[in-house]
PDB file of C-alpha atoms in Angstrom:
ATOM      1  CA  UNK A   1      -9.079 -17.120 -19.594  1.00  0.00           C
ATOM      2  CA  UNK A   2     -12.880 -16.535 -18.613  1.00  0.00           C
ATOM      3  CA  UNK A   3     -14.275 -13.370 -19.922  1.00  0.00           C
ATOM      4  CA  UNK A   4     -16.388 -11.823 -17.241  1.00  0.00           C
ATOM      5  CA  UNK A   5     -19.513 -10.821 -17.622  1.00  0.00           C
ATOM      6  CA  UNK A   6     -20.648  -6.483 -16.119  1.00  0.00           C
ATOM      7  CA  UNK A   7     -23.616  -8.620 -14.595  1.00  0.00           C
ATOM      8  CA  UNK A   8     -21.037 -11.589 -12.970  1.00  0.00           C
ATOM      9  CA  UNK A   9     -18.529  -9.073 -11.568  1.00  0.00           C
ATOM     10  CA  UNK A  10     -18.141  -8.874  -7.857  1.00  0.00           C
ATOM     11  CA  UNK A  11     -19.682  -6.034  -5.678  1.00  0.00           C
ATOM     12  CA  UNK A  12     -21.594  -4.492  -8.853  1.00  0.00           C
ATOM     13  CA  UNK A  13     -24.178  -3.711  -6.967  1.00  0.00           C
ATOM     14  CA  UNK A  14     -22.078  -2.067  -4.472  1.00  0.00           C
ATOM     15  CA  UNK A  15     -21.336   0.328  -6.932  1.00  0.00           C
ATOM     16  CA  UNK A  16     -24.344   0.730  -8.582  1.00  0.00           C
ATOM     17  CA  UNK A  17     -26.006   2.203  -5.569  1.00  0.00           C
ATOM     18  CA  UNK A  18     -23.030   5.427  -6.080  1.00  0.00           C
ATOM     19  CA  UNK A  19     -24.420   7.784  -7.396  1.00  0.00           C
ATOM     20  CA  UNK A  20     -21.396   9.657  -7.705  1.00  0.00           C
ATOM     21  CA  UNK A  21     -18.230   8.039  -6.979  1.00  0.00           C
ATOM     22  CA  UNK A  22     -15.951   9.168  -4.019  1.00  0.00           C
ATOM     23  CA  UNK A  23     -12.970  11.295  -5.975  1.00  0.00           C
ATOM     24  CA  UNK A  24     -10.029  11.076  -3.550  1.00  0.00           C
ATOM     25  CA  UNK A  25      -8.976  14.467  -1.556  1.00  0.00           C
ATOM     26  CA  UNK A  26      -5.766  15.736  -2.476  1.00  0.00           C
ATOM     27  CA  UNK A  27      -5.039  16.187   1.235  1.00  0.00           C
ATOM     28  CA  UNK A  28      -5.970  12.020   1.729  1.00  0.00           C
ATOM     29  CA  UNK A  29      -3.000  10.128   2.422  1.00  0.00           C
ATOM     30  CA  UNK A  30      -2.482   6.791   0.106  1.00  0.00           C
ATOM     31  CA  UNK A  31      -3.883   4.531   3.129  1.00  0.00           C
ATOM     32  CA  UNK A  32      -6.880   6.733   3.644  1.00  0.00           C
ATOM     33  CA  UNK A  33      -7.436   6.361  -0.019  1.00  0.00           C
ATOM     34  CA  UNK A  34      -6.310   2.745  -0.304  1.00  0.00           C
ATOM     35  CA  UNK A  35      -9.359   2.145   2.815  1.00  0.00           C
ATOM     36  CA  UNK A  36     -11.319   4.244   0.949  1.00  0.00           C
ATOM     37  CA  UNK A  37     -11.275   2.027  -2.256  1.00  0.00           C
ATOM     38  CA  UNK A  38     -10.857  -1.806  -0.597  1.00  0.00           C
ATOM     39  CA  UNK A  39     -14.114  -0.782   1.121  1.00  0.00           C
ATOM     40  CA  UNK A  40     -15.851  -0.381  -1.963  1.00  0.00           C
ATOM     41  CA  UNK A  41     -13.978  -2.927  -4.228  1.00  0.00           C
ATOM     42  CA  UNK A  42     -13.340  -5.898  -1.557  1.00  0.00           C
ATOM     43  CA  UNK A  43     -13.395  -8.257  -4.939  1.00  0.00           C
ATOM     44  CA  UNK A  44     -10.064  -6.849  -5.547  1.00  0.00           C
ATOM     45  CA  UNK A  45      -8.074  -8.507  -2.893  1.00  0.00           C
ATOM     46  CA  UNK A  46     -10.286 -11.406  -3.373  1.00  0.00           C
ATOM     47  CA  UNK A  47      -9.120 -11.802  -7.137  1.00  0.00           C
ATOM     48  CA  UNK A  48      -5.416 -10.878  -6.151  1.00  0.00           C
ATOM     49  CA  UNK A  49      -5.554 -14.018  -4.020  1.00  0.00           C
ATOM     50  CA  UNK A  50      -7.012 -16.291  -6.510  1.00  0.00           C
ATOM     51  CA  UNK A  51      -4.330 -15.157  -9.051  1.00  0.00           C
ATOM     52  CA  UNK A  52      -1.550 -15.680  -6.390  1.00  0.00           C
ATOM     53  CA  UNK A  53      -2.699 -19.126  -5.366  1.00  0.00           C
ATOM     54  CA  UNK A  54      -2.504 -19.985  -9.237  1.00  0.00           C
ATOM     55  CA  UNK A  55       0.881 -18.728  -9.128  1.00  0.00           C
ATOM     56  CA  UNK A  56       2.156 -20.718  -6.450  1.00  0.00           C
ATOM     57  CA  UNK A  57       0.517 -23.702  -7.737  1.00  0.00           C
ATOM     58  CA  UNK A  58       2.557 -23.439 -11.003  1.00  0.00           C
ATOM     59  CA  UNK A  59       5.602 -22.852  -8.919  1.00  0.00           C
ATOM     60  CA  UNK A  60       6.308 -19.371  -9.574  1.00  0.00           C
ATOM     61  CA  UNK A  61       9.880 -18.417  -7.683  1.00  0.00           C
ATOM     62  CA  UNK A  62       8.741 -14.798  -7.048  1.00  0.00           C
ATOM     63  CA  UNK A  63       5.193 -12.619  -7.358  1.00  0.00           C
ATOM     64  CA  UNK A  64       5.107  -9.525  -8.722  1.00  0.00           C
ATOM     65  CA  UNK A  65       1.724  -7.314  -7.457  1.00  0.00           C
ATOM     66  CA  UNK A  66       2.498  -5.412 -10.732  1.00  0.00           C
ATOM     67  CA  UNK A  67       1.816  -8.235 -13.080  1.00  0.00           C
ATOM     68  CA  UNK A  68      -1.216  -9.584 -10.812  1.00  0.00           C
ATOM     69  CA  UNK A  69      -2.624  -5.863 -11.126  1.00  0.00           C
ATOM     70  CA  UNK A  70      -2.212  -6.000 -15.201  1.00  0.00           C
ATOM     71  CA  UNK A  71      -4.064  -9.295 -14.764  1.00  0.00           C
ATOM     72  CA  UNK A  72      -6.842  -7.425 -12.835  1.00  0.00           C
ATOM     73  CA  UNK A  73      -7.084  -4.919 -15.293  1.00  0.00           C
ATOM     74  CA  UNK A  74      -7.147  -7.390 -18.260  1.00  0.00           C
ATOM     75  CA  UNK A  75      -9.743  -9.358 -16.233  1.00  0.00           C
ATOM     76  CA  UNK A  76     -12.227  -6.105 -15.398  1.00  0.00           C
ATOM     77  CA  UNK A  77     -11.315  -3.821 -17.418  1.00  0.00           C
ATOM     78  CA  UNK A  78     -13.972  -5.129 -19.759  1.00  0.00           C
ATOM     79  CA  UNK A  79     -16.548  -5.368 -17.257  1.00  0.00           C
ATOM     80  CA  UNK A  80     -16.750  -2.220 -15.496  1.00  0.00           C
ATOM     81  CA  UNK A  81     -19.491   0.135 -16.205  1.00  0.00           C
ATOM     82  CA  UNK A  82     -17.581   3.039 -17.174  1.00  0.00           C
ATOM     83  CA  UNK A  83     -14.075   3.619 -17.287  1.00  0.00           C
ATOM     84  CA  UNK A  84     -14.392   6.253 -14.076  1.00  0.00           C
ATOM     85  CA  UNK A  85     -16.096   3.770 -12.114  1.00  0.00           C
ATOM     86  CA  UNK A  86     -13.286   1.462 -11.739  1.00  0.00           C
ATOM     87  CA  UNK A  87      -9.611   2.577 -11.123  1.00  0.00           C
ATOM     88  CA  UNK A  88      -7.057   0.249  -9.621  1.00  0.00           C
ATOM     89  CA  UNK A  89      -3.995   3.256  -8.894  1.00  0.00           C
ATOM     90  CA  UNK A  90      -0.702   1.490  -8.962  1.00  0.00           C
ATOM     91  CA  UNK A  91      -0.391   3.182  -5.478  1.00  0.00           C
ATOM     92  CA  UNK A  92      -2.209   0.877  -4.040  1.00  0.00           C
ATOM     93  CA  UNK A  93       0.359  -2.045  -5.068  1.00  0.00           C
ATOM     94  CA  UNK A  94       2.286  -2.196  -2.033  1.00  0.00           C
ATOM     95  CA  UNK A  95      -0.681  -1.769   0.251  1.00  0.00           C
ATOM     96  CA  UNK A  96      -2.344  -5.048  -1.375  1.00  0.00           C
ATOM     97  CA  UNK A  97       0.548  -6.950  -1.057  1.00  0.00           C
ATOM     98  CA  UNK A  98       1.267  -6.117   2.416  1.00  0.00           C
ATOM     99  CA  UNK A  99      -2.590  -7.465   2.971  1.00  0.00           C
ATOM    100  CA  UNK A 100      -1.376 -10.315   0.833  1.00  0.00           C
ATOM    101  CA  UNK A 101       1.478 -11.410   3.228  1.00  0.00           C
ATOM    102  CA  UNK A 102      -0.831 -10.408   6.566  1.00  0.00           C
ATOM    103  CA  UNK A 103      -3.440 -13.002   5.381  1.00  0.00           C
ATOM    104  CA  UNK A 104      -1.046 -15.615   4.119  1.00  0.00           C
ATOM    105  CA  UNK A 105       1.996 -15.508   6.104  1.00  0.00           C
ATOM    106  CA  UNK A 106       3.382 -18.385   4.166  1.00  0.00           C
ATOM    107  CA  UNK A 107       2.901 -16.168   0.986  1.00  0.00           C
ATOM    108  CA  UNK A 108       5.618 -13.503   2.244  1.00  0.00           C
ATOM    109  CA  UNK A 109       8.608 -14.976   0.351  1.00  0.00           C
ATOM    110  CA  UNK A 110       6.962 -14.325  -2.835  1.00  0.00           C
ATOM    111  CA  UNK A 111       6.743 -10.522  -2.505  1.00  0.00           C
ATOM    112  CA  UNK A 112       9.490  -8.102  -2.705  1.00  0.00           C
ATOM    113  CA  UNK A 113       8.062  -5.185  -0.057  1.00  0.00           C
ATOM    114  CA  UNK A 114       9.813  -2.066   1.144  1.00  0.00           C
ATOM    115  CA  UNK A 115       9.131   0.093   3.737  1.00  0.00           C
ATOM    116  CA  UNK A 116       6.365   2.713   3.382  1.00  0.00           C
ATOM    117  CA  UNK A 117       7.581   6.289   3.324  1.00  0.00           C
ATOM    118  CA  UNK A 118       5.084   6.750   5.330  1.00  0.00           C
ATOM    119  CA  UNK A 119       6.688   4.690   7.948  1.00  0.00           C
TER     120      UNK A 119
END
C-alpha cells in the first residue's frame, strides 16, 4: 500500500484555508451534516470509489462501506494535519454508499442498504 504524503492528500488546501473547522449542530440532521462534510472532503467519495473498483476487479461477492471506511482511515489517518481536522463518522456509511450505487448503478449488488430512518 502507498503511504500518503500530508502534502499529496486531496483537498488539503481546502482545509487549510479553515480556520476553525465547522463542529456539527446538535440540532443538524445526519444529511445536513453528511453535505456539510462531502463539501469539504469530496476526496472521500473519490477514494471510496477507487477502493470499490479494486474490489470488483478482484471479484469480491459483496462490499462492505465499513471495511472501505477502515481502509480510508488506514490510508489518511496518517496524513491529516491534526486528528480534529479529519473525522470520517461511521454515520455517514450509508449515505456514501447510497452515492456509491447513484453513481454506479451497476455497483448496487455489492452493497447491503436499508432504508433511512429518516425515510
Amino acid at each position: 500500500m502507498t503511504t500518503v504524503l500530508q502534502e499529496q492528500l486531496p483537498g488539503l488546501e481546502a482545509v487549510r484555508r479553515i480556520v476553525q473547522p465547522p463542529v456539527g449542530d446538535a440540532r443538524q440532521s445526519i444529511q445536513e451534516r453528511f453535505e456539510q462534510f462531502h463539501a469539504l472532503n469530496p476526496w472521500v467519495l473519490a477514494d471510496l470509489e477507487r477502493l470499490t473498483a479494486e474490489c470488483i476487479e478482484a471479484k469480491f461477492p459483496r462490499i462492505s462501506l465499513g471495511m472501505l471506511f477502515e481502509l480510508v482511515r488506514y490510508s489518511y489517518g496518517r496524513a491529516t494535519l491534526s486528528a480534529d481536522d479529519f473525522r470520517l463518522n461511521n454515520d455517514f456509511r450509508s449515505r456514501y454508499a447510497r452515492m456509491l450505487i447513484e453513481q454506479h448503478p451497476e455497483w448496487a449488488g455489492y452493497f447491503e442498504v436499508r432504508a433511512l430512518r429518516t425515510d
